[in-house]
mmCIF file of C-alpha atoms in Angstrom:
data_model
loop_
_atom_site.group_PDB
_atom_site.id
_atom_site.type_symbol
_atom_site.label_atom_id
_atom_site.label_comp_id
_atom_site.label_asym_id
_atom_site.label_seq_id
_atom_site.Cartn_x
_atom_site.Cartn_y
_atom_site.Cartn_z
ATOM 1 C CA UNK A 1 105.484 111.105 112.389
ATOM 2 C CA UNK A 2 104.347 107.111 112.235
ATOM 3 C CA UNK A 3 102.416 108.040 109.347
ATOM 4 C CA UNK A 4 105.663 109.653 107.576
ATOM 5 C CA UNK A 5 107.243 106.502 107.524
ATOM 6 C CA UNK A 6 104.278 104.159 106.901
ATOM 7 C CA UNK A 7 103.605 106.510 103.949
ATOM 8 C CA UNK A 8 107.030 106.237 102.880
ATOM 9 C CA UNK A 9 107.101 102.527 102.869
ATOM 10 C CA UNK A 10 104.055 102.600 100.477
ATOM 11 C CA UNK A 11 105.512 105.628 98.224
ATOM 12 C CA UNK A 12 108.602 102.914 97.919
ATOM 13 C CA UNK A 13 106.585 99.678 96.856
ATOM 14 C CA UNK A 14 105.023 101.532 94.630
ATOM 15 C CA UNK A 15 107.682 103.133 93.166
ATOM 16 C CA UNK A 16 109.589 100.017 92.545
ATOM 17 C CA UNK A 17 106.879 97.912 91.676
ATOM 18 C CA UNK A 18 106.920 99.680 88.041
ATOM 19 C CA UNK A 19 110.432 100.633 87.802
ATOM 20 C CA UNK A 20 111.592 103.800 89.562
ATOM 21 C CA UNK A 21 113.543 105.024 92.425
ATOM 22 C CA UNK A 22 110.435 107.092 94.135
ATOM 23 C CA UNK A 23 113.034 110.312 94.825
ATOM 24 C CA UNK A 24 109.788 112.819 93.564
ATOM 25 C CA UNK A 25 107.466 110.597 95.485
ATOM 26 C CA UNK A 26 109.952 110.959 98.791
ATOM 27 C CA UNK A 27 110.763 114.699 97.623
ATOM 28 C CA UNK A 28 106.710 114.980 98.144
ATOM 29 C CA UNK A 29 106.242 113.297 100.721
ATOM 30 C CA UNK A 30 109.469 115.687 102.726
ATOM 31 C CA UNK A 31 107.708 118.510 101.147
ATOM 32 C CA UNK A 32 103.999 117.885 103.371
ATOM 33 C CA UNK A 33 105.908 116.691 106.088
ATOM 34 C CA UNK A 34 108.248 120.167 106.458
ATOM 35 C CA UNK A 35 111.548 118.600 105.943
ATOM 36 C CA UNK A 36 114.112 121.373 105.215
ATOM 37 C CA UNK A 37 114.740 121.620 101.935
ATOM 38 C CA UNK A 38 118.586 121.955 102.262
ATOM 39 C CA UNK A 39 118.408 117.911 103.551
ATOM 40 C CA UNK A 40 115.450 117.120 100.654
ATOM 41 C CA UNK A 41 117.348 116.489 97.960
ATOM 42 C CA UNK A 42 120.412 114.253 98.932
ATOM 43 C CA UNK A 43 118.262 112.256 101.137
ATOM 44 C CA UNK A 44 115.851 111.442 98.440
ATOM 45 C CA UNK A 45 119.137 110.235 96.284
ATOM 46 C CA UNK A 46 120.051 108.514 98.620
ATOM 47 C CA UNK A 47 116.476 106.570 98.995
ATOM 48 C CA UNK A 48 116.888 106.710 95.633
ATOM 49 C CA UNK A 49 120.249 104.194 94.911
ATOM 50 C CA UNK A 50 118.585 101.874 97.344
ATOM 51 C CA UNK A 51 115.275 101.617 96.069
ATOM 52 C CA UNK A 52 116.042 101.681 92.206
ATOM 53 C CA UNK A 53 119.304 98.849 92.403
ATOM 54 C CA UNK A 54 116.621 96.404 93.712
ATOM 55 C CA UNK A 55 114.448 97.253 91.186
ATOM 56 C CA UNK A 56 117.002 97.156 88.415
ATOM 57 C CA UNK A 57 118.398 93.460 89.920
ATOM 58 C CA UNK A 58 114.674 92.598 89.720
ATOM 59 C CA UNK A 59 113.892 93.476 86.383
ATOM 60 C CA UNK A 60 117.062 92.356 84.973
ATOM 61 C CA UNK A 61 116.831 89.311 86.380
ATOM 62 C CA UNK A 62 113.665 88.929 84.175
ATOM 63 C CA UNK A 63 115.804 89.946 81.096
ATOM 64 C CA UNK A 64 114.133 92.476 79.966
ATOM 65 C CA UNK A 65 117.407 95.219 80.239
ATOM 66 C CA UNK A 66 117.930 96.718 76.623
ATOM 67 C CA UNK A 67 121.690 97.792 77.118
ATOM 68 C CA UNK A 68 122.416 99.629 74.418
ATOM 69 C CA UNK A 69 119.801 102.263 74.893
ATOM 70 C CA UNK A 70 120.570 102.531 78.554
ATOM 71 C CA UNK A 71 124.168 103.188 77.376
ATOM 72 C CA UNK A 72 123.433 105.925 75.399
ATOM 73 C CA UNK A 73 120.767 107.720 77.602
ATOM 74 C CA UNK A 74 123.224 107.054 80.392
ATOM 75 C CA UNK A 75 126.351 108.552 78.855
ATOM 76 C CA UNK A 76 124.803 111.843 78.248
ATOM 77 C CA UNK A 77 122.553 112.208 81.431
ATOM 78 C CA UNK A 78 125.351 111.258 83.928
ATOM 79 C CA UNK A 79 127.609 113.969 83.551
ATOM 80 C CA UNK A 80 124.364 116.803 83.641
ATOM 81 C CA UNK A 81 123.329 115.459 86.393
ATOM 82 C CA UNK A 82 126.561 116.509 88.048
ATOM 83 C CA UNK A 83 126.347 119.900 87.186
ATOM 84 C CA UNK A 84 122.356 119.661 87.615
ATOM 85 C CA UNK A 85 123.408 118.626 91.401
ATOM 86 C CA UNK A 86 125.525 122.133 92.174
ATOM 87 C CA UNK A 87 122.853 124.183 91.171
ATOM 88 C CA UNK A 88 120.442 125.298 93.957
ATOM 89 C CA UNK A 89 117.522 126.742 93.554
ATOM 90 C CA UNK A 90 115.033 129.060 95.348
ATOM 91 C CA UNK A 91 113.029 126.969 97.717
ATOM 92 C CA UNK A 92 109.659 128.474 96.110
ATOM 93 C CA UNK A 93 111.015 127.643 92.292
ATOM 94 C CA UNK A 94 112.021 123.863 93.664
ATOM 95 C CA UNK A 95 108.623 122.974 95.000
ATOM 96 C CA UNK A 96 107.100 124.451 91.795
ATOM 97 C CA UNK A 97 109.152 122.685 89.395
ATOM 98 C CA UNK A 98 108.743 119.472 91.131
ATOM 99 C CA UNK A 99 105.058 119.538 91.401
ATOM 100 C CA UNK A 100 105.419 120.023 87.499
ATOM 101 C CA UNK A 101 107.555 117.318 87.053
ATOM 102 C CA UNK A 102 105.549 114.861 89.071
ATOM 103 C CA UNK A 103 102.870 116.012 85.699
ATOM 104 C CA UNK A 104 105.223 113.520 83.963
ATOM 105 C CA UNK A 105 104.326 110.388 85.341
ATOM 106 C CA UNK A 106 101.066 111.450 85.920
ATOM 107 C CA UNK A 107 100.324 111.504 82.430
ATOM 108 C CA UNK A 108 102.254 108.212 81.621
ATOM 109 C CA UNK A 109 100.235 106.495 84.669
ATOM 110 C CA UNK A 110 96.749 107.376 83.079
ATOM 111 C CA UNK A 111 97.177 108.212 79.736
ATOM 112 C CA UNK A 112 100.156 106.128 78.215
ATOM 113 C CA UNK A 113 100.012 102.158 77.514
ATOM 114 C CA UNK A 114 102.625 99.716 76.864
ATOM 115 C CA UNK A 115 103.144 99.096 73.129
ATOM 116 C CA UNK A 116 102.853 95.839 72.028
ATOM 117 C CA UNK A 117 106.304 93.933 70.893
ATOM 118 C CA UNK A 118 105.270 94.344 66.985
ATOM 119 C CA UNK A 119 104.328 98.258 67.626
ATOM 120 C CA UNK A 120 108.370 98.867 68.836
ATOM 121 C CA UNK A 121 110.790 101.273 67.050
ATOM 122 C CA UNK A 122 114.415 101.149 66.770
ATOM 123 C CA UNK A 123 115.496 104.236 69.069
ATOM 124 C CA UNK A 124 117.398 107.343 67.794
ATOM 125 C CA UNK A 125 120.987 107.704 68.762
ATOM 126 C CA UNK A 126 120.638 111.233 68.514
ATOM 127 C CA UNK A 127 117.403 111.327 70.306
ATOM 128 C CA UNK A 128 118.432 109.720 72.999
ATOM 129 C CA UNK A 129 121.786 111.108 73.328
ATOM 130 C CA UNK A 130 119.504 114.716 73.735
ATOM 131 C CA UNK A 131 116.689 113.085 76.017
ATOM 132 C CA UNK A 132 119.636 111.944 78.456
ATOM 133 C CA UNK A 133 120.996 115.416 78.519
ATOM 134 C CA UNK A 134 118.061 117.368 79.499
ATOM 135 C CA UNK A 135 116.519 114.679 81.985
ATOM 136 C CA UNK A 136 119.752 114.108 83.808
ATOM 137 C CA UNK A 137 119.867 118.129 84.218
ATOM 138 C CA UNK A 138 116.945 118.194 85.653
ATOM 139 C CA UNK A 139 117.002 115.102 87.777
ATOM 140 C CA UNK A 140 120.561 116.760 89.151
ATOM 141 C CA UNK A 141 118.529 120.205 90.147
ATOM 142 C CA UNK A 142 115.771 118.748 91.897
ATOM 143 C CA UNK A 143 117.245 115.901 93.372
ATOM 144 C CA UNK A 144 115.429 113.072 91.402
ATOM 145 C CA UNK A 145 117.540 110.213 89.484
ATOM 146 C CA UNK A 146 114.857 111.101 86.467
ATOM 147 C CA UNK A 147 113.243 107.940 85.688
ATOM 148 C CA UNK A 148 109.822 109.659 85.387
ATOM 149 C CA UNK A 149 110.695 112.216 82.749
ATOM 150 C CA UNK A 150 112.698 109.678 80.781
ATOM 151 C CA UNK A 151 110.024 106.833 81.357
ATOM 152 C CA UNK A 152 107.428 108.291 79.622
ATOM 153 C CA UNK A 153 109.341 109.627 76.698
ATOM 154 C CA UNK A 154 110.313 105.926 75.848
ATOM 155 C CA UNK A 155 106.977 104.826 76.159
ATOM 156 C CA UNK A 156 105.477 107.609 73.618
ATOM 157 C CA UNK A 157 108.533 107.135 71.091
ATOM 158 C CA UNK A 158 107.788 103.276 71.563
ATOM 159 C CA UNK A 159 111.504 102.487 72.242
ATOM 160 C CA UNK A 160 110.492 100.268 74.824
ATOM 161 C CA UNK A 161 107.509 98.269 76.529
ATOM 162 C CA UNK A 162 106.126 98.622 80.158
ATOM 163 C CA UNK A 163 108.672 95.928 81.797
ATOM 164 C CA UNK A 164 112.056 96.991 79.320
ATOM 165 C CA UNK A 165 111.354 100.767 80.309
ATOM 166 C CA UNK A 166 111.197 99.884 84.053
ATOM 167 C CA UNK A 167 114.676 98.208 83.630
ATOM 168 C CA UNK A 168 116.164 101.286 82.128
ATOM 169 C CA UNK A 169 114.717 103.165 84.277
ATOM 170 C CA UNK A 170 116.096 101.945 87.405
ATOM 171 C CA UNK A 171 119.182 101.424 86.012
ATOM 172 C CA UNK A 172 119.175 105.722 84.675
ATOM 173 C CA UNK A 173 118.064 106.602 88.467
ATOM 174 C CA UNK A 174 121.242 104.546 89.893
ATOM 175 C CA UNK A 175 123.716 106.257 88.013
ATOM 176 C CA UNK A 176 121.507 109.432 87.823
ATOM 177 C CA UNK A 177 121.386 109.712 91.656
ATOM 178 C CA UNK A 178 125.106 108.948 91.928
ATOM 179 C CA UNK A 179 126.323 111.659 89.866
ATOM 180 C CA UNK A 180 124.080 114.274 91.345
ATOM 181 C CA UNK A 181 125.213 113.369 94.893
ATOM 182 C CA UNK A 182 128.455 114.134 93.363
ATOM 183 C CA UNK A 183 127.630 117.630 92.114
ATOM 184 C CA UNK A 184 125.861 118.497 95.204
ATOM 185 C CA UNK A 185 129.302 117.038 97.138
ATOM 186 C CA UNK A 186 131.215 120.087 95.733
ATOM 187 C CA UNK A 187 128.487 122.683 97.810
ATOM 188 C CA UNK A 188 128.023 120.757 100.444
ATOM 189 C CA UNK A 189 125.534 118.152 101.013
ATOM 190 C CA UNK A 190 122.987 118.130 104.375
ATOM 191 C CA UNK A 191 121.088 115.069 105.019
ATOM 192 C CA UNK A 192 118.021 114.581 107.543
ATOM 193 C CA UNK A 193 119.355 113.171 111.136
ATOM 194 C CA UNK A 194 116.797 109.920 110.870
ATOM 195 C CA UNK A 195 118.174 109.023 106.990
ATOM 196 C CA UNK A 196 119.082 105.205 108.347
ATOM 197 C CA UNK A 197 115.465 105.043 109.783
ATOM 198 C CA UNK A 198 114.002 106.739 105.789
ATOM 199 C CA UNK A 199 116.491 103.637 104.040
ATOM 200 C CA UNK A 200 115.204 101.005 106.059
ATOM 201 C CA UNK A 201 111.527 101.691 105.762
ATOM 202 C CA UNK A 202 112.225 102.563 101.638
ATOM 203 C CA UNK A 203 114.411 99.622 101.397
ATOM 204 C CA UNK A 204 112.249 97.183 102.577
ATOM 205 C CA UNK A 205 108.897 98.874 100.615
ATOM 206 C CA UNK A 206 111.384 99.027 97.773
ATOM 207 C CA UNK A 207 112.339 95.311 97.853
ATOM 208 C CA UNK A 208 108.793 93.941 98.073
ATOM 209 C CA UNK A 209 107.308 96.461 95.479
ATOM 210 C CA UNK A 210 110.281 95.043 92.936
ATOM 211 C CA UNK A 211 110.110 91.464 93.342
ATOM 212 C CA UNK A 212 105.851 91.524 93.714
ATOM 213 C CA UNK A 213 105.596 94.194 90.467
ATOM 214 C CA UNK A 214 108.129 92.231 88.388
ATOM 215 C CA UNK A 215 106.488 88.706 88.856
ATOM 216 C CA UNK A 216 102.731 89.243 90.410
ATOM 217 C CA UNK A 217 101.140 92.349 90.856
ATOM 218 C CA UNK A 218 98.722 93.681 87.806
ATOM 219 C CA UNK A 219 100.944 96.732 86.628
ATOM 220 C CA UNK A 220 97.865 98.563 84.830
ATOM 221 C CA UNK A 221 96.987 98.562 88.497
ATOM 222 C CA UNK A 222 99.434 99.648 90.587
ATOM 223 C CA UNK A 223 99.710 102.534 87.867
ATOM 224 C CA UNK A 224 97.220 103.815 88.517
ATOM 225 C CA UNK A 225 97.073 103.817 92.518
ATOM 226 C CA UNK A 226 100.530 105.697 92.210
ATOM 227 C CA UNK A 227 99.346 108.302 89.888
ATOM 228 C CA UNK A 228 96.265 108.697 91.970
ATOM 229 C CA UNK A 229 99.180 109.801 94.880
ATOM 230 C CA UNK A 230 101.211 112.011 92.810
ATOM 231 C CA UNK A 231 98.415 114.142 91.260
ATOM 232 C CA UNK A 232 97.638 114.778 95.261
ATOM 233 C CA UNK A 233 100.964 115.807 95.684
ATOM 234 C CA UNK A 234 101.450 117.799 92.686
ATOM 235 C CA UNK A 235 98.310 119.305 93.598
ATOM 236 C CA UNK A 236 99.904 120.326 97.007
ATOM 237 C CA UNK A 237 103.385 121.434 95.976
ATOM 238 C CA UNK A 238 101.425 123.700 92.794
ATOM 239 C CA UNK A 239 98.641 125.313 94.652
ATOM 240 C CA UNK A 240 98.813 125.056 97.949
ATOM 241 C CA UNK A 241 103.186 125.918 99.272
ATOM 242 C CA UNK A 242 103.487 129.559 100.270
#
């Protein structure tokens, strides 16, 4: 189990280091590892407000927080999350759609680059108002605060660069995770007996992979080590769960 939680400590500095939470990382990570999936999703949320508020202070800090777009995402997303977080689903289904949705970043990690400041587009009210919708249903359902669906999409409409979609990204998993820990509060929510031990380690990966990806570390980098770990865990939850 020592290799759980050293695991876990990467999964978080790697996480944070470009912007995210690292609930599907953790979700992975509880999937290989047996955790029941009853305790899966509210302890990744959990991980999840820790891990992404250091990574938002970070990143704000650094000013590059675009308010208004994280407004409107925000606004729409919160309240599907909430009813995204009282839906359960078959344990079979939830494995498959998360190894799917781990696709997401997968993609963005390899295949997506930052655009440059003169490539940028004004973003879509009406775009964004539907992208928050769907992402925070999803991020409610499988227990993720949906930073790597919605990352991606603002990278491909050029809404934002690398650094200004990390920001509004770990600001959309805070409130994300919130409001599905709220839905999942009106069925009941289970969490794993050694969840203090899980926010320490993930706090502390979390804190270093912020500050060191904000100021230091080569993003193109640390991209692509993190993709490299999700496609083995998509690989896992897709083809190789009973």
């Amino acid at each position: 189990m020592e290799w759980f939680y050293i695991i876990l400590f990467f999964v978080a500095f790697l996480y944070a280091s470009v912007g995210h939470g690292g609930a599907s990382g953790y979700l992975a990570l509880m999937v290989l590892y047996g955790i029941a999936p009853q305790e899966m999703k509210s302890t990744a949320l959990i991980l999840n407000l820790f891990v992404s508020l250091t990574s938002f202070i970070q990143y704000y800090r650094g000013h590059f927080f675009k308010r208004n777009l994280f407004l409107t995402v925000a606004a729409a997303s919160i309240p599907f999350a909430f009813i995204g977080g009282a839906i359960t689903l078959d344990d079979n289904l939830y494995k498959r759609v998360l190894g799917m949705l781990l696709l997401f970043p997968i993609i963005r990690f390899f295949f997506f680059r930052s655009p440059g400041e003169d490539e940028l587009k004004p973003y879509n009210i009406f775009g964004a108002v539907a992208i928050g919708a769907v992402v925070g249903l999803l991020s409610g359902m499988i227990g993720i605060g949906g930073g790597i669906i919605l990352s991606p999409l603002l990278i491909l409409l050029k809404w934002t660069d690398q650094k200004q979609t990390a920001a509004i990204s770990a600001a959309f998993i805070f409130v994300n995770s919130l409001s599905g820990l709220g839905g999942m509060l009106t069925r009941g929510i289970t969490f794993s007996a050694e969840m203090w031990l899980y926010i320490v380690v993930a706090f502390g990966g979390g804190l270093l992979g912020a500050y060191l990806g904000s100021k230091k570390l080569n993003q193109e980098a640390l991209k692509h080590v993190l993709a490299t770990v999700l496609l083995v865990a998509a690989y896992k939850l897709l083809f190789t769960t009973a």
